[in-house]
Amino acid sequence: MGTKYDSLHIFFFPFMAHGHVIPLVDMVKLFAAKGVKTTIITTPLNVPTFSKAIENAKTHRIKEIQIQTIKFPNVEVGLPEGCEHVDSIPSPNLFPAFLEAIALLKEPFEQFLFQQRPNCVVADMFFPWATNSAAKFGIPRLVFHGISLFSLSATATMTLYEPYNNTSSDSELFVIPNFPGEIKMTRLQVGNLLSKDEMSSFWKEVHESDVKSYGVVVNSFYELEKDYADLYVKKLGRKAWPIGPLSLCNKDKEDKTYRRNKTSIDDHECLKWLDSKRSNSVVYVCFGSVVRFPNSMLREIAMGLEASGQQFIWVMGKQKEDSEEWVPDEGFEKRMEHKGLIIRGWAPQVLILEHEAIGAFVTHCGWNSTLEGVAAGVPMITFPVSAEQFYNEKLLTEVLKIGVPVGVKKWTLFVGDDSVKWDAIEKAVKRVMVEEEAEGMRNRAKALAQMARLAVEEGGSSDLNLDALIVELCSLSH
Ligand code: UDP
């Protein structure tokens, strides 16, 4: 256990969604392993989602991680009792109410700052007010977006030049200007960036708070996206510390399994099934923690997987509590008995991806999943849905060349572009698994996985960035 950074105390404030909590808790473990004093600020019902991860971390003799809770004002804003996590928001149109509740956390958060005077705050971008709150006490605030440097600089560049204004239709391609790689997008793919809805003023606030903050900590590694890291820092003038892949801080099986408290399948059962398969012979299919495809889309995926002739693990996610479990068609699961494993609920994703039987990953391109795929050396079939996932698709397919797009044309909020049909899925899966180009993709993916491992090892780029950040924060607080 390091002791030289003992005097440093950092508050970590994760946004209440799995894709934000999971990497931030990994980040806390990294800082704690360096001997930094860490406190996670959250609300009572969010603690159980990561308490096992923290419990396990203790066995690695890292510095103790503190947890402080703030009451979540759900009822005050019209959300049901017990709704403290994005998962439990009853319908998407209540998301603004969730953000309203989050804004009310400001005062109790400032109370903690006043009482404990940490040396730094690492707060999720969903808490834009945290920059000013920290500033009141002379504390630097770092932002965690949970996205790549490619996406951070693409977003900043698009905001600066608004290239989509020069197109005559939503499906016309435009190039992101002054951006490496000749990346072409359509207005349809950048969805929320262009929408002028009730969220626009929130995003403006996020942007302003970002610019005023001390900098950003990024779940990525320099070698993966050098050009975009350089653009972000040298041309766009931001301070950024890529210290990932954060998932690689989980060394043993327990850590990898319980990044969220429970999984819906016995990990032994899942690994035993994979152990019986040849190397690179199974496709892993998972769309993260928030996408909820309608049954019509699930049917296309089922048909596409079957037609590809490949073995698969398909994490179907949990259907809404009140709806019937969807079954592809009567014969599907029977026909796929030895070929496919369906997980309804939560899978131990990192553990699965790292298994040598996995040969490809059909992903919605959430950044955590994307980077976990990279860290495991698995080529991907890209099936973006919303958020900044279309940027991640470009990075995988056009820059790193370790993925094949399934051909999604349109950004949608969690439900998927219904123009994607089974034959496109079949084709993309075959390209990555068995066709001529598969080997090149696999080799490039393996090389990147090796780079990822080196980056987080002692003396690697991410490890050095973490040390440099800690030293800088120590110097600020003296
Ligand atoms: N995840 C998991 N098991 C599942 C579904 C998701 O472990 O069954 C994890 C996944 O490993 C990743 C996170 O949940 O760390 C999802 O984050 P991502 O950014 O990929 O997508 P989001 O859920 O935010 O859309």
mmCIF file of C-alpha atoms and ligand atoms in Angstrom, residues 18-20 22 259 284 286-291 315 345-350 364 366-370 372 389, ligand 1:
data_model
loop_
_atom_site.group_PDB
_atom_site.id
_atom_site.type_symbol
_atom_site.label_atom_id
_atom_site.label_comp_id
_atom_site.label_asym_id
_atom_site.label_seq_id
_atom_site.Cartn_x
_atom_site.Cartn_y
_atom_site.Cartn_z
ATOM 1 C CA HIS A 18 -24.344 1.468 -14.362
ATOM 2 C CA GLY A 19 -22.270 2.761 -17.280
ATOM 3 C CA HIS A 20 -21.095 5.625 -15.047
ATOM 4 C CA ILE A 22 -18.932 0.905 -12.734
ATOM 5 C CA ARG A 259 -18.445 -4.961 -10.745
ATOM 6 C CA TYR A 284 -20.831 -12.402 -27.440
ATOM 7 C CA CYS A 286 -24.768 -7.512 -25.354
ATOM 8 C CA PHE A 287 -26.193 -4.012 -25.606
ATOM 9 C CA GLY A 288 -25.184 -2.560 -22.254
ATOM 10 C CA SER A 289 -27.361 -1.613 -19.354
ATOM 11 C CA VAL A 290 -29.969 0.766 -20.766
ATOM 12 C CA VAL A 291 -30.891 -0.221 -24.328
ATOM 13 C CA VAL A 315 -27.397 -11.094 -23.046
ATOM 14 C CA GLY A 345 -30.518 -10.054 -17.030
ATOM 15 C CA TRP A 346 -26.950 -9.190 -16.053
ATOM 16 C CA ALA A 347 -23.870 -11.027 -17.348
ATOM 17 C CA PRO A 348 -20.300 -11.019 -16.015
ATOM 18 C CA GLN A 349 -19.220 -9.201 -19.186
ATOM 19 C CA VAL A 350 -15.509 -8.686 -18.565
ATOM 20 C CA HIS A 364 -24.089 -1.096 -28.918
ATOM 21 C CA GLY A 366 -21.264 2.120 -25.139
ATOM 22 C CA TRP A 367 -17.777 3.339 -24.275
ATOM 23 C CA ASN A 368 -17.277 0.903 -21.393
ATOM 24 C CA SER A 369 -18.224 -2.057 -23.556
ATOM 25 C CA THR A 370 -16.129 -0.770 -26.443
ATOM 26 C CA GLU A 372 -13.644 -3.717 -22.521
ATOM 27 C CA GLN A 389 -22.126 5.508 -29.599
HETATM 28 N N1 UDP B 1 -22.434 -4.832 -18.171
HETATM 29 C C1 UDP B 1 -22.240 -6.059 -17.569
HETATM 30 N N2 UDP B 1 -23.174 -7.028 -17.768
HETATM 31 C C2 UDP B 1 -24.288 -6.837 -18.509
HETATM 32 C C3 UDP B 1 -24.482 -5.577 -19.131
HETATM 33 C C4 UDP B 1 -23.537 -4.602 -18.947
HETATM 34 O O1 UDP B 1 -21.238 -6.274 -16.886
HETATM 35 O O2 UDP B 1 -25.076 -7.766 -18.630
HETATM 36 C C5 UDP B 1 -21.453 -3.761 -17.922
HETATM 37 C C6 UDP B 1 -20.445 -3.638 -19.026
HETATM 38 O O3 UDP B 1 -19.347 -4.489 -18.784
HETATM 39 C C7 UDP B 1 -20.073 -2.160 -18.951
HETATM 40 C C8 UDP B 1 -21.346 -1.498 -18.455
HETATM 41 O O4 UDP B 1 -22.122 -2.509 -17.869
HETATM 42 O O5 UDP B 1 -19.049 -1.966 -18.008
HETATM 43 C C9 UDP B 1 -22.152 -0.857 -19.582
HETATM 44 O O6 UDP B 1 -21.573 0.322 -19.958
HETATM 45 P P1 UDP B 1 -21.569 0.824 -21.457
HETATM 46 O O7 UDP B 1 -20.863 2.140 -21.473
HETATM 47 O O8 UDP B 1 -21.016 -0.198 -22.353
HETATM 48 O O9 UDP B 1 -23.085 0.979 -21.841
HETATM 49 P P2 UDP B 1 -24.362 1.657 -21.158
HETATM 50 O O10 UDP B 1 -24.932 0.645 -20.263
HETATM 51 O O11 UDP B 1 -23.871 2.872 -20.413
HETATM 52 O O12 UDP B 1 -25.221 1.977 -22.334
#
